[in-house]
Coordinates of C-alpha atoms in Angstrom, one line a residue:
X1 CA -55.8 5.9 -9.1
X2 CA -55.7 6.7 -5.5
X3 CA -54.4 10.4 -4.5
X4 CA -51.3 11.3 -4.8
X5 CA -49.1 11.6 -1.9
X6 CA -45.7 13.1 -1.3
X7 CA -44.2 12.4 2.5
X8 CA -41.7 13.8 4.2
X9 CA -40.3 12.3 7.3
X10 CA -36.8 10.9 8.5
X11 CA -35.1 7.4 9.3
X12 CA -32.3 6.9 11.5
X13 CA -29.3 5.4 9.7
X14 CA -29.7 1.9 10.8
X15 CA -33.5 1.5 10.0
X16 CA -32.3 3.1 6.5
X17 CA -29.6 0.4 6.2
X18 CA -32.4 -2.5 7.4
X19 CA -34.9 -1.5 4.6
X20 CA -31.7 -1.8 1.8
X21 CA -30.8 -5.1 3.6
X22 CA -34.5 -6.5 3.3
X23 CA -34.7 -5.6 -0.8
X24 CA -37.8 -2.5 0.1
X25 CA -34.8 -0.2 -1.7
X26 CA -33.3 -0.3 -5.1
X27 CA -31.7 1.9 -7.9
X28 CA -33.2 2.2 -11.2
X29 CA -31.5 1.0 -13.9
X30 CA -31.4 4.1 -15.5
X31 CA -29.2 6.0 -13.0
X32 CA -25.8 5.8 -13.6
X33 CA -23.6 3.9 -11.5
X34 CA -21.7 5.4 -8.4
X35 CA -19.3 8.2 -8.9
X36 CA -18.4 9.8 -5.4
X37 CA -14.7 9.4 -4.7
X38 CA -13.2 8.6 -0.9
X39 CA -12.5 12.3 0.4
X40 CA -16.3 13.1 -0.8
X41 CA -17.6 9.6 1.6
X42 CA -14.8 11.0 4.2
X43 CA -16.8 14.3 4.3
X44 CA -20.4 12.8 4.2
X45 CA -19.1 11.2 7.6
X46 CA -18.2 15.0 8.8
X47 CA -21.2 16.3 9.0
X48 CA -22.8 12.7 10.2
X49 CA -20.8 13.3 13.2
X50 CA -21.3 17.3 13.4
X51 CA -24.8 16.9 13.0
X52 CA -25.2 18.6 9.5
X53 CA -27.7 18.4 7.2
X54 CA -26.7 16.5 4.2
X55 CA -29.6 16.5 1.6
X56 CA -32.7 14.3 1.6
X57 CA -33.6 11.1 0.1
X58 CA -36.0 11.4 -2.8
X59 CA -38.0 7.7 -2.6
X60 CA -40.4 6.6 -4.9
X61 CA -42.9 3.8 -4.1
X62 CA -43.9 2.2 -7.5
X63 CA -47.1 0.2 -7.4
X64 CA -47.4 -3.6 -9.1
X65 CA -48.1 -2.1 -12.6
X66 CA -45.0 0.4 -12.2
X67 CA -42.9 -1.5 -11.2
X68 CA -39.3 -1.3 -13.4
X69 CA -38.0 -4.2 -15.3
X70 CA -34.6 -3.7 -14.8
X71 CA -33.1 -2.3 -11.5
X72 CA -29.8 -2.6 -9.7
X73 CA -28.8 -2.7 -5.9
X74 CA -27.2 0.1 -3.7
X75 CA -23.4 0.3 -4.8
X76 CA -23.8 -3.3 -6.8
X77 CA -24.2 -5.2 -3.4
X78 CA -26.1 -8.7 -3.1
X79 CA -29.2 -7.9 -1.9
X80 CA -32.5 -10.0 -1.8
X81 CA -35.8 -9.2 -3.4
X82 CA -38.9 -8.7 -1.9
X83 CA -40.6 -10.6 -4.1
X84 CA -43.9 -9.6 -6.6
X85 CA -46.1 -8.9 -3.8
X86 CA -44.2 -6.4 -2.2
X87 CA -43.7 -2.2 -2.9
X88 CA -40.4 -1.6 -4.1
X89 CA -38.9 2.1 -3.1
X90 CA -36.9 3.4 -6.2
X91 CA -33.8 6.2 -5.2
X92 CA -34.4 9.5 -7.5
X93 CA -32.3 11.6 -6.0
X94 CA -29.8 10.9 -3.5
X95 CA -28.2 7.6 -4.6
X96 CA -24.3 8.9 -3.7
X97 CA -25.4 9.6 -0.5
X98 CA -28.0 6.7 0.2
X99 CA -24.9 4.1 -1.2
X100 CA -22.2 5.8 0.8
X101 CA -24.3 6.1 4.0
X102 CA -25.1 1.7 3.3
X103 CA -21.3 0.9 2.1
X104 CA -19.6 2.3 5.1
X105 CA -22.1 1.1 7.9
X106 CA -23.6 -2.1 6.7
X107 CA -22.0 -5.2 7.1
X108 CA -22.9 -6.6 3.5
X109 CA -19.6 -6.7 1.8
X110 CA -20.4 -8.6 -1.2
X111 CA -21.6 -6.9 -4.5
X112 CA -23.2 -9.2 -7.4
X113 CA -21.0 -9.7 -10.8
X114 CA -24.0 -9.0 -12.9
X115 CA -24.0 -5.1 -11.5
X116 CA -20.0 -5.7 -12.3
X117 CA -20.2 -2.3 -14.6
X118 CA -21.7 -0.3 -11.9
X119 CA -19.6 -1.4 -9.4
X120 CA -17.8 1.0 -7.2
X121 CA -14.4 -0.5 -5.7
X122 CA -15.0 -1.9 -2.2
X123 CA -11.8 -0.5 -0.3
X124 CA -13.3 2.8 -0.8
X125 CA -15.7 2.4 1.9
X126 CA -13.4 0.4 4.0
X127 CA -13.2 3.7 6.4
X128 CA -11.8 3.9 10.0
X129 CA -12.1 6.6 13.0
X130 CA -8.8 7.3 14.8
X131 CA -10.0 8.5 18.2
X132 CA -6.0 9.6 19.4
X133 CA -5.9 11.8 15.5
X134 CA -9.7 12.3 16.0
X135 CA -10.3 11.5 12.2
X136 CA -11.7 9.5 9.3
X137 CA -9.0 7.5 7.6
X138 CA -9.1 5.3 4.5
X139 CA -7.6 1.5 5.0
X140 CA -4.1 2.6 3.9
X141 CA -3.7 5.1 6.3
X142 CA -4.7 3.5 9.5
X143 CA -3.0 1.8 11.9
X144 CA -5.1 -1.4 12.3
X145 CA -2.9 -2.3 15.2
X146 CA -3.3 0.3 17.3
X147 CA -5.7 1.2 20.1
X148 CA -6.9 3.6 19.0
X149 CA -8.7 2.9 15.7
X150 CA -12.3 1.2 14.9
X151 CA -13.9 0.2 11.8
X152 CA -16.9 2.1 11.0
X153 CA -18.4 -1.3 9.8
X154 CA -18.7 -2.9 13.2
X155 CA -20.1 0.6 14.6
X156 CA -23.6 0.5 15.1
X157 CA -23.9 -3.2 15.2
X158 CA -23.6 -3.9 19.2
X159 CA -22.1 -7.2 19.3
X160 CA -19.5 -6.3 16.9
X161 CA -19.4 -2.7 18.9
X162 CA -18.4 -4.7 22.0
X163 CA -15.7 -6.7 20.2
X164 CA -14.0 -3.1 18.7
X165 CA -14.1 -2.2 22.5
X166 CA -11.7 -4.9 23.4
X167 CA -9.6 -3.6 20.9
X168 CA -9.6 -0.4 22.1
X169 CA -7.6 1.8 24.9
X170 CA -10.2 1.9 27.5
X171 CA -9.4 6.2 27.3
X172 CA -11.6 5.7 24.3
X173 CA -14.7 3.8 25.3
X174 CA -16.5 6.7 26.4
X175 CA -16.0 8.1 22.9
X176 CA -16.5 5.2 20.9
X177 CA -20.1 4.8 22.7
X178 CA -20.7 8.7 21.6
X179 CA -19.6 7.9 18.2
X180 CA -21.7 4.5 17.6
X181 CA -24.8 6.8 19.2
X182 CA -24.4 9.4 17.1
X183 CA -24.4 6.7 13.7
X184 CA -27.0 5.1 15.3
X185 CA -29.4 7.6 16.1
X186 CA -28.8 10.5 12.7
X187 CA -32.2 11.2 11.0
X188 CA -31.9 11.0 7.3
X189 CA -34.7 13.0 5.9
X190 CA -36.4 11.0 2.9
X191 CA -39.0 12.1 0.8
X192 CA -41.8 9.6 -0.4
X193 CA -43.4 10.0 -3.5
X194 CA -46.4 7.3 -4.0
X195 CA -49.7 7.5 -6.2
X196 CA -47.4 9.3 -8.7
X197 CA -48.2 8.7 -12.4
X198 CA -44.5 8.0 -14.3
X199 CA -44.8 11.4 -16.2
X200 CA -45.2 13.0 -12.7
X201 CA -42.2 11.4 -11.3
X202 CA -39.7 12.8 -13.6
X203 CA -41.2 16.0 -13.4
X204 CA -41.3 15.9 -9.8
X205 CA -37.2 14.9 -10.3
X206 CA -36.3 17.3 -12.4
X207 CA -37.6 19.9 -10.3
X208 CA -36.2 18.6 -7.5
X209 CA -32.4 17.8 -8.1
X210 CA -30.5 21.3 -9.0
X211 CA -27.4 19.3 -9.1
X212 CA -25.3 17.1 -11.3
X213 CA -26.9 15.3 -14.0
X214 CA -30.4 15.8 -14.3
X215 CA -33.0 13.2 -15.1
X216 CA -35.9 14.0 -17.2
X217 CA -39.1 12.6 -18.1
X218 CA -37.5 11.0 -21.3
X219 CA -35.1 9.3 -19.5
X220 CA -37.3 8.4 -16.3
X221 CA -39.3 6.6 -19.7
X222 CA -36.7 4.3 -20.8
X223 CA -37.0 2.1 -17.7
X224 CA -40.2 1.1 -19.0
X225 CA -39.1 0.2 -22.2
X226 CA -36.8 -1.9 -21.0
X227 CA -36.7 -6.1 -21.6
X228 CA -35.1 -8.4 -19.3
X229 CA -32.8 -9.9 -21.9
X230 CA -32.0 -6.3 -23.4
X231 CA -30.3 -2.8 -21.2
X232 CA -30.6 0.2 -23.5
X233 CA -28.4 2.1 -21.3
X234 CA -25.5 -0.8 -22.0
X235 CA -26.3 -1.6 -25.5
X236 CA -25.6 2.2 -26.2
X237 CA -22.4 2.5 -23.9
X238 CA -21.3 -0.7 -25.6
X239 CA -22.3 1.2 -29.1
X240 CA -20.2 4.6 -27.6
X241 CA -17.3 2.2 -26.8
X242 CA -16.9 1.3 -30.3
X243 CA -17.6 4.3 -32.1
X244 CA -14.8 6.1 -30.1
X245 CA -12.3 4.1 -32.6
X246 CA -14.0 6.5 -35.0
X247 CA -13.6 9.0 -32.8
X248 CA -18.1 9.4 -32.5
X249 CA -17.7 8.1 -28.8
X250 CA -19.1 11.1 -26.9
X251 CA -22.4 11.3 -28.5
X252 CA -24.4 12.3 -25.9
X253 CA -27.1 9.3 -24.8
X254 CA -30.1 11.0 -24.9
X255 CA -29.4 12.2 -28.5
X256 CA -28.2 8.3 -29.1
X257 CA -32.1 7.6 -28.2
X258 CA -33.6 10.1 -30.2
X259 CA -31.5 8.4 -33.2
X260 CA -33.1 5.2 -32.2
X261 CA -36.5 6.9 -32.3
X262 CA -35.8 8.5 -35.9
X263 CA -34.9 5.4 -37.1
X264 CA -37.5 3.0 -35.7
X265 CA -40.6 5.3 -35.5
X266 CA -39.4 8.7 -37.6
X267 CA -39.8 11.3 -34.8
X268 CA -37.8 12.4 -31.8
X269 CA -40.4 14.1 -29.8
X270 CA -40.5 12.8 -26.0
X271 CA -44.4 12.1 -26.6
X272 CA -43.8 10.1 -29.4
X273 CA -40.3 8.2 -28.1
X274 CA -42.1 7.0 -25.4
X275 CA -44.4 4.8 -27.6
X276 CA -41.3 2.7 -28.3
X277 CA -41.1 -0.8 -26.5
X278 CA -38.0 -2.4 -25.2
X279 CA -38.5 -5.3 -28.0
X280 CA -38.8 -2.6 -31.0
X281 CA -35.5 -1.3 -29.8
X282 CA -34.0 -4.9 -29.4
X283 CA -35.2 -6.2 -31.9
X284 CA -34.1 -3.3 -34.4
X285 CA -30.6 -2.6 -32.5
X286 CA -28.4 -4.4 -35.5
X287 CA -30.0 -2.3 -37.9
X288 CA -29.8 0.6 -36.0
X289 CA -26.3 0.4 -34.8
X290 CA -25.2 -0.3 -38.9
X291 CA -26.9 2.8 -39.7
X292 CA -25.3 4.8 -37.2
X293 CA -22.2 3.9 -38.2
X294 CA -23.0 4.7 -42.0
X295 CA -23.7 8.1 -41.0
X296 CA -20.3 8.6 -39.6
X297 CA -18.1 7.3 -42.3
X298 CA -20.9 9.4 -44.8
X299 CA -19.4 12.4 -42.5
X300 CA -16.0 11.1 -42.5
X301 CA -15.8 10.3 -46.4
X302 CA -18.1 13.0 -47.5
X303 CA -17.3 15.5 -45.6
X304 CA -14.1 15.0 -44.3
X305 CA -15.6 15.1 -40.5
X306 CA -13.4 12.1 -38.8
X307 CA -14.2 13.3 -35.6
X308 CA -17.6 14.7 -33.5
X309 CA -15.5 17.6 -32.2
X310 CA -15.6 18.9 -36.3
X311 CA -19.1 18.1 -36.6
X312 CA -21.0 21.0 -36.7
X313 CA -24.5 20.2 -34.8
X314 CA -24.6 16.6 -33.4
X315 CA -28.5 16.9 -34.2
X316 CA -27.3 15.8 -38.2
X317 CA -26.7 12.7 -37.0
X318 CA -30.4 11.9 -36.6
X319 CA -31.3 12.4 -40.2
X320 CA -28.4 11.1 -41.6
X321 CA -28.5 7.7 -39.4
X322 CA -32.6 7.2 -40.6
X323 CA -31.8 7.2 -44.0
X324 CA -28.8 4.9 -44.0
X325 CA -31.3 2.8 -41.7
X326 CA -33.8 2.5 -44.9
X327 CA -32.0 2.1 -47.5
X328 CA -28.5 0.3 -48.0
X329 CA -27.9 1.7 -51.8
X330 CA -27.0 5.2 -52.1
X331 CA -27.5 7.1 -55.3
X332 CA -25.1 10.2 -56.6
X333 CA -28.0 12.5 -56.6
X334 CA -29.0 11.6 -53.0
X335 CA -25.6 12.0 -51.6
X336 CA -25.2 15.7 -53.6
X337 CA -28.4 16.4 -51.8
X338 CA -27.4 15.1 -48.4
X339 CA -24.3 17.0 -49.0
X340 CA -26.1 20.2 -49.6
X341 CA -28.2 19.5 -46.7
X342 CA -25.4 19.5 -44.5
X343 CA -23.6 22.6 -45.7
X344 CA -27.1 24.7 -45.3
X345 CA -27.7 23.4 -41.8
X346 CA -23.6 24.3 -41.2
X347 CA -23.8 27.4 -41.4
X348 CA -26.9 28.3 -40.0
X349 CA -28.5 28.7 -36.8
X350 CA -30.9 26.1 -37.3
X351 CA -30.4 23.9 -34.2
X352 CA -29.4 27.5 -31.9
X353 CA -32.7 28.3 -31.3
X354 CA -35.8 26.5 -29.9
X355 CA -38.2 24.0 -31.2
X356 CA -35.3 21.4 -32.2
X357 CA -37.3 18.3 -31.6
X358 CA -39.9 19.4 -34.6
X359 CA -36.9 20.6 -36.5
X360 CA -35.3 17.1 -36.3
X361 CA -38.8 15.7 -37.0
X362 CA -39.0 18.2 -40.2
X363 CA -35.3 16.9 -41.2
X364 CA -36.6 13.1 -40.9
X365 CA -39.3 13.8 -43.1
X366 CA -37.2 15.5 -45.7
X367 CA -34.8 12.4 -45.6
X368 CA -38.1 10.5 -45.9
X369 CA -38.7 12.8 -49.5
X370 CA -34.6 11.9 -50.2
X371 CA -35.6 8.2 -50.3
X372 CA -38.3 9.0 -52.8
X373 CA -36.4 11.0 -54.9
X374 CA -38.4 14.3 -54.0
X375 CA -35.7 16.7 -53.4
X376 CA -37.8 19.8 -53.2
X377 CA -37.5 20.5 -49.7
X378 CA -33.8 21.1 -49.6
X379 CA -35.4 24.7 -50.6
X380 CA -36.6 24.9 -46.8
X381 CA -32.9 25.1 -45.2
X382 CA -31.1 28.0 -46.2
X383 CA -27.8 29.7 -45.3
X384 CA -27.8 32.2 -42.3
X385 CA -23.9 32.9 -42.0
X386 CA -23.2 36.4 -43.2
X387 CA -19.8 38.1 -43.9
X388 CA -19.7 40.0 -40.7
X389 CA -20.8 37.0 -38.9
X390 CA -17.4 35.2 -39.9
X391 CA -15.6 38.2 -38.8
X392 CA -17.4 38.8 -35.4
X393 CA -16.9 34.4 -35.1
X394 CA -14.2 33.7 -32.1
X395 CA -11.9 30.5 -33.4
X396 CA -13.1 28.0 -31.0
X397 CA -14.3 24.4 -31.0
X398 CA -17.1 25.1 -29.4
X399 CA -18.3 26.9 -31.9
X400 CA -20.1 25.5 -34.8
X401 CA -19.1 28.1 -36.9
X402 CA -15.7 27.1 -36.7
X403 CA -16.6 23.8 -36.7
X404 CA -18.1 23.6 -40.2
X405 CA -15.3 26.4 -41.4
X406 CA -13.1 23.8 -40.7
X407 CA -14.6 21.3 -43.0
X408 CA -15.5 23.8 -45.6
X409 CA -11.4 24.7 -45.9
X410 CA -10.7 20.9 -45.5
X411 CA -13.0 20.1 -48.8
X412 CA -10.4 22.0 -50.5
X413 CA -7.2 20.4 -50.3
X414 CA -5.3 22.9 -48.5
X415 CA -1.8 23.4 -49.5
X416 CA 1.3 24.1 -46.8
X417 CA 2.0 28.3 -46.7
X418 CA 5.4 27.4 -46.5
X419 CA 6.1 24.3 -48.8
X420 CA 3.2 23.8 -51.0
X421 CA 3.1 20.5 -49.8
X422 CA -0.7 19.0 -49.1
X423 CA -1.8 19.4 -45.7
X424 CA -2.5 16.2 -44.0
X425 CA -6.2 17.4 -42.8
X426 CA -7.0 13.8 -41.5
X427 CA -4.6 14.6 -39.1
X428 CA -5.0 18.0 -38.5
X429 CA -9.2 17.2 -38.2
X430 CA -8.3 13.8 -35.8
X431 CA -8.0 16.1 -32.8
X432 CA -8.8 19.7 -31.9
X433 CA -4.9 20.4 -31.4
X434 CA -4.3 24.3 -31.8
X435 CA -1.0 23.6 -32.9
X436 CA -2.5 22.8 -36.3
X437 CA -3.7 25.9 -37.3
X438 CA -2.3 29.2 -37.8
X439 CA -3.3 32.8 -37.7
X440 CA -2.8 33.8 -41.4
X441 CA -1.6 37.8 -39.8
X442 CA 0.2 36.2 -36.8
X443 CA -1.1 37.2 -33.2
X444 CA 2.1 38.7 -32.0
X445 CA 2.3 41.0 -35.3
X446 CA -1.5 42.2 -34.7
X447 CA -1.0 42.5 -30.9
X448 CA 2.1 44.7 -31.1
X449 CA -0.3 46.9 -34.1
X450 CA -3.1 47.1 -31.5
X451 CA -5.7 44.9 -32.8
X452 CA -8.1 44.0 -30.1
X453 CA -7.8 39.9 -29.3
X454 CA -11.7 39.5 -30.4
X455 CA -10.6 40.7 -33.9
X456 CA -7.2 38.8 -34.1
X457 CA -8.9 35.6 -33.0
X458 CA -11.9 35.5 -35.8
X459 CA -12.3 32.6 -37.5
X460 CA -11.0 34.2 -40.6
X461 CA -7.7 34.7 -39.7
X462 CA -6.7 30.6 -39.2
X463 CA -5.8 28.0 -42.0
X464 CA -4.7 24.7 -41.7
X465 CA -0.7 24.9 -41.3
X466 CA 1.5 21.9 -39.6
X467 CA 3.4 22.9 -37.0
X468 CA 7.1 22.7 -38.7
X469 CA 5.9 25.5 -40.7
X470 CA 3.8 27.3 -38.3
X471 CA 7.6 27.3 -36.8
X472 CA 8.9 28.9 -39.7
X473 CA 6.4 31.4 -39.9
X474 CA 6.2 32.2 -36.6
X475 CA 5.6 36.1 -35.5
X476 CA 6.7 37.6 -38.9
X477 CA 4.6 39.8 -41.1
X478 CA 2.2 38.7 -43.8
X479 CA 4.7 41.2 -46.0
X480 CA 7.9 38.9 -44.7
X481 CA 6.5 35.7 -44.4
X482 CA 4.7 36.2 -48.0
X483 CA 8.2 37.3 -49.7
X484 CA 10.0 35.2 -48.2
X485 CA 8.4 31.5 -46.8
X486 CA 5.8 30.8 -49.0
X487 CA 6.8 29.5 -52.8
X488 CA 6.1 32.4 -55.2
X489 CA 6.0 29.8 -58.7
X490 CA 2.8 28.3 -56.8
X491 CA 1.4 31.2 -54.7
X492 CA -1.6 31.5 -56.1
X493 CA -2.0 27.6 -55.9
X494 CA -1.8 28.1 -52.5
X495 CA -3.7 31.5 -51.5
X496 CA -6.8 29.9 -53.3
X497 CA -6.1 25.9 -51.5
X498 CA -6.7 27.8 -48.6
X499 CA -10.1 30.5 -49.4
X500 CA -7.4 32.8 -49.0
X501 CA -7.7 36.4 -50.6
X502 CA -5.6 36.6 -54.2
X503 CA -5.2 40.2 -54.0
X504 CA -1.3 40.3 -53.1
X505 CA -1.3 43.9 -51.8
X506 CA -3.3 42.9 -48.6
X507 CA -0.4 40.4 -47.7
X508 CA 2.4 43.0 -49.2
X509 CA 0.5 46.3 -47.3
X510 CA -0.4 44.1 -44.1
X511 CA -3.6 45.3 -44.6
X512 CA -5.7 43.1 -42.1
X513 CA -9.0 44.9 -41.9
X514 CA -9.2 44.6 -46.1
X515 CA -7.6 40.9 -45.3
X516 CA -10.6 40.2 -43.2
X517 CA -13.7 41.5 -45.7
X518 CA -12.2 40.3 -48.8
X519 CA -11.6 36.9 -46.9
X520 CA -15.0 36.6 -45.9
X521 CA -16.1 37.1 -49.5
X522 CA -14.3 34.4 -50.5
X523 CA -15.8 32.0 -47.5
X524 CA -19.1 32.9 -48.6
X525 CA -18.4 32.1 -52.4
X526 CA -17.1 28.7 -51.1
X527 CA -20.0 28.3 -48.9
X528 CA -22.4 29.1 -52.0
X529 CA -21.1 26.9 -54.3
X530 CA -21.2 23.7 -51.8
X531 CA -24.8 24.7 -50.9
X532 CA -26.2 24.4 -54.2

């Protein structure tokens, strides 16, 4: 290979826009589409005009053999291709920029319907310069009539310059030539990477861009992978778009491909993803997108998770999807050890720490064992969650603490504080609405007794409770509310429907501090006895 080379140098604007019109530069397919809004392009133009930096161009020049199957065109416009022959120039970093730069300037209004998804609207670069107001305007705000407004479109080209000068109050020539100059004659800086292996260019990437979503090597990967007749980055939006009926539609897409390596190869680890070919993946999508989808209703049915906000660490999904993958026939024993599974790895910090990619590996192998019938290494994942832990734990989504408490007091039929009714938890689990739960010793009660917010927050102090009866409850005292809301013939019904302590003197003495030990006792029985 010959040495590598990374160049720096700079292009004025309209040999930038001449090198997108003659094909040399395209987008991979595995950036996302464009995402700047008008005020952002408005700004861009700013600093063109003041002379401010705005960022470089990060190029890559990918040889014959590197060349990516799949590619799209600056902001979706028809473009021509070079043809085999000839060095295409890849955007890693700068795309916004590079498209907004093109968009506004160029005069190639006409984007192709096969790029339809990534499509930015077209008005949004339809941009004006109002020489009286001396600013950028969108379409709707300028006065096309008057003689004082140019296109930026017609610029820098100068034929079309001359004709926006016959349009123009001669008091504005002067400026207008300053302004096309100025356009004409900004030096982008552009970086250009060439000799580069593919491993080094998403390195190079991710060290580069500081901002927005990064791009890493497994990503930079997937291009390869790629068939003509077959976009992994669709097929999984597509996939997402449907699995948000189920309320699964935020799974994040570079987990969604380490689900696709579990199920097609049995590992996740970047080294060994990147032995996957675009036909494997096509050719195993059907299977794979099934199995996904058994995975969540397993959660939903199972484990009464009918949403990913509940579910504890996305990283069960990978397990869960390979063995629905192999085998369409569940067994009872396998499902009480899946179950068991996923209570351990609940309440523990398995996927906190580092090394998650062999841990997911080590969970695809003991779904491997499941499939056998070789249970023993359910012995590996234990329970880290201790008592003080669920005290010290803040109520919060975004905790996975709270997230599997949630579906540990769902499993057992909670019963209304104030009616003994069943809670509906489908509902209550749908969405992460606040108004569904309640602080079992109210806020306001503990707030006006002194108890610090991090204590009157912890996990341990919320059950499910619809919002009528959260009403009824309200600020009162566990001594009022206890006496006086919830049914006494079925209290004990509904202390234990909830893991709530059966010792009636904590409620009667409002004693929170004994409310909160004894309450984690309880928890950690439940948690026991669902763990095997």
């Amino acid at each position: 290979m010959k040495k590598p080379e990374l160049n720096t140098t700079s292009l004025k604007i309209d040999k930038l826009i001449n090198r997108v019109d003659n094909g040399e530069i395209k987008i991979p397919a595995f950036q996302r589409g464009y995402v700047w809004k008008q005020n952002q392009i408005i700004e861009l133009l700013e600093s063109l005009v003041k002379q401010y930096p705005i960022g470089s161009i990060l190029l890559w020049e990918a040889t014959q053999q590197e060349k990516l199957r799949s590619t799209r065109n600056i902001a979706g416009y028809r473009i021509p291709d070079k043809g085999e022959n000839w060095p295409v120039n890849y955007v890693l970093d700068g795309q916004q920029r590079l498209s907004s730069i093109y968009s506004v300037l160029s005069d190639n209004v006409e984007q192709e319907e096969s790029s339809e998804k990534y499509n930015p609207n077209l008005d949004i670069f339809e941009i004006y310069y109002d020489f009286s107001r001396k600013a950028f305007l969108p379409k709707s705000d300028a006065d096309r009539t008057s003689r004082s407004v140019v296109l930026l479109r017609n610029i820098i080209d100068p034929i079309k310059l001359v004709d926006e000068l016959s349009g123009l109050d001669k008091k504005h020539h002067s400026d207008a030539k300053t302004l096309s100059s100025i356009f004409l004659n900004y030096e982008v800086p552009v970086v250009q990477i060439k000799n580069r292996t593919k491993e080094e260019v998403g390195v190079i990437f991710e060290r580069i861009n500081n901002t927005g979503t990064k791009l890493n090597t497994l990503d930079l990967m997937t291009a390869w992978t790629w068939t003509e007749d077959f976009h992994l980055l669709d097929a999984i939006d597509e996939l997402l778009e449907e699995l948000e009926e189920k309320s699964f539609g935020s799974i994040d897409p570079k987990l969604m491909l380490q689900i696709v390596s579990g199920i097609i190869i049995g590992s996740t680890k970047t080294e060994n993803v990147l032995r996957l070919t675009g036909e494997r993946v096509r050719d195993n999508w059907e299977n794979i997108e099934e199995s996904i989808k058994a995975a969540i209703d397993f959660l939903s049915t199972e484990m009464k998770c009918s949403n990913i906000e509940f579910l504890p660490f996305h990283q069960q999904l990978i397990p869960l999807s390979r063995l629905f993958a192999k085998t369409k026939r569940v067994t009872v024993d396998q499902i009480s050890v899946l179950k068991q599974y996923f209570w351990r790895t609940s309440f523990s910090d398995r996927y906190s720490t580092g090394q998650t990619t062999a841990k997911m590996d080590a969970d695809i192998e003991f779904v491997n064992k499941v499939l056998d019938y070789d249970f023993s290494d359910l012995s590996k994942y234990g329970v880290s969650v201790t008592s003080k832990d669920l005290i010290e734990t803040q109520f919060s989504k975004a905790n996975p603490v709270t997230r599997a408490f949630l579906l540990l007091c769902a499993q057992h039929e909670p019963l209304d504080l104030a009616n003994g009714r069943k809670v509906d938890v489908g509902n209550s689990l749908s969405s992460f609405n606040r108004k569904q739960y309640h602080h079992v010793f109210p806020n306001s009660f503990l707030t006006k007794n002194g108890v610090p917010k991090s204590r009157r927050f912890s996990v341990l102090n919320f059950c499910f409770l619809p919002s009528d009866s959260n009403k009824k409850i309200s600020c009162k005292s566990p001594s009022d509310y206890f006496s006086t809301v919830v049914p006494v013939s079925i209290g004990d019904e509904i202390l234990k429907s909830n893991l709530l302590p059966m010792d009636s003197n904590i409620y009667a003495m409002d004693d929170y501090d004994a409310f909160l030990e004894r309450r984690g006792e309880v928890v950690l029985k439940a948690i026991s006895q669902v763990t095997g």
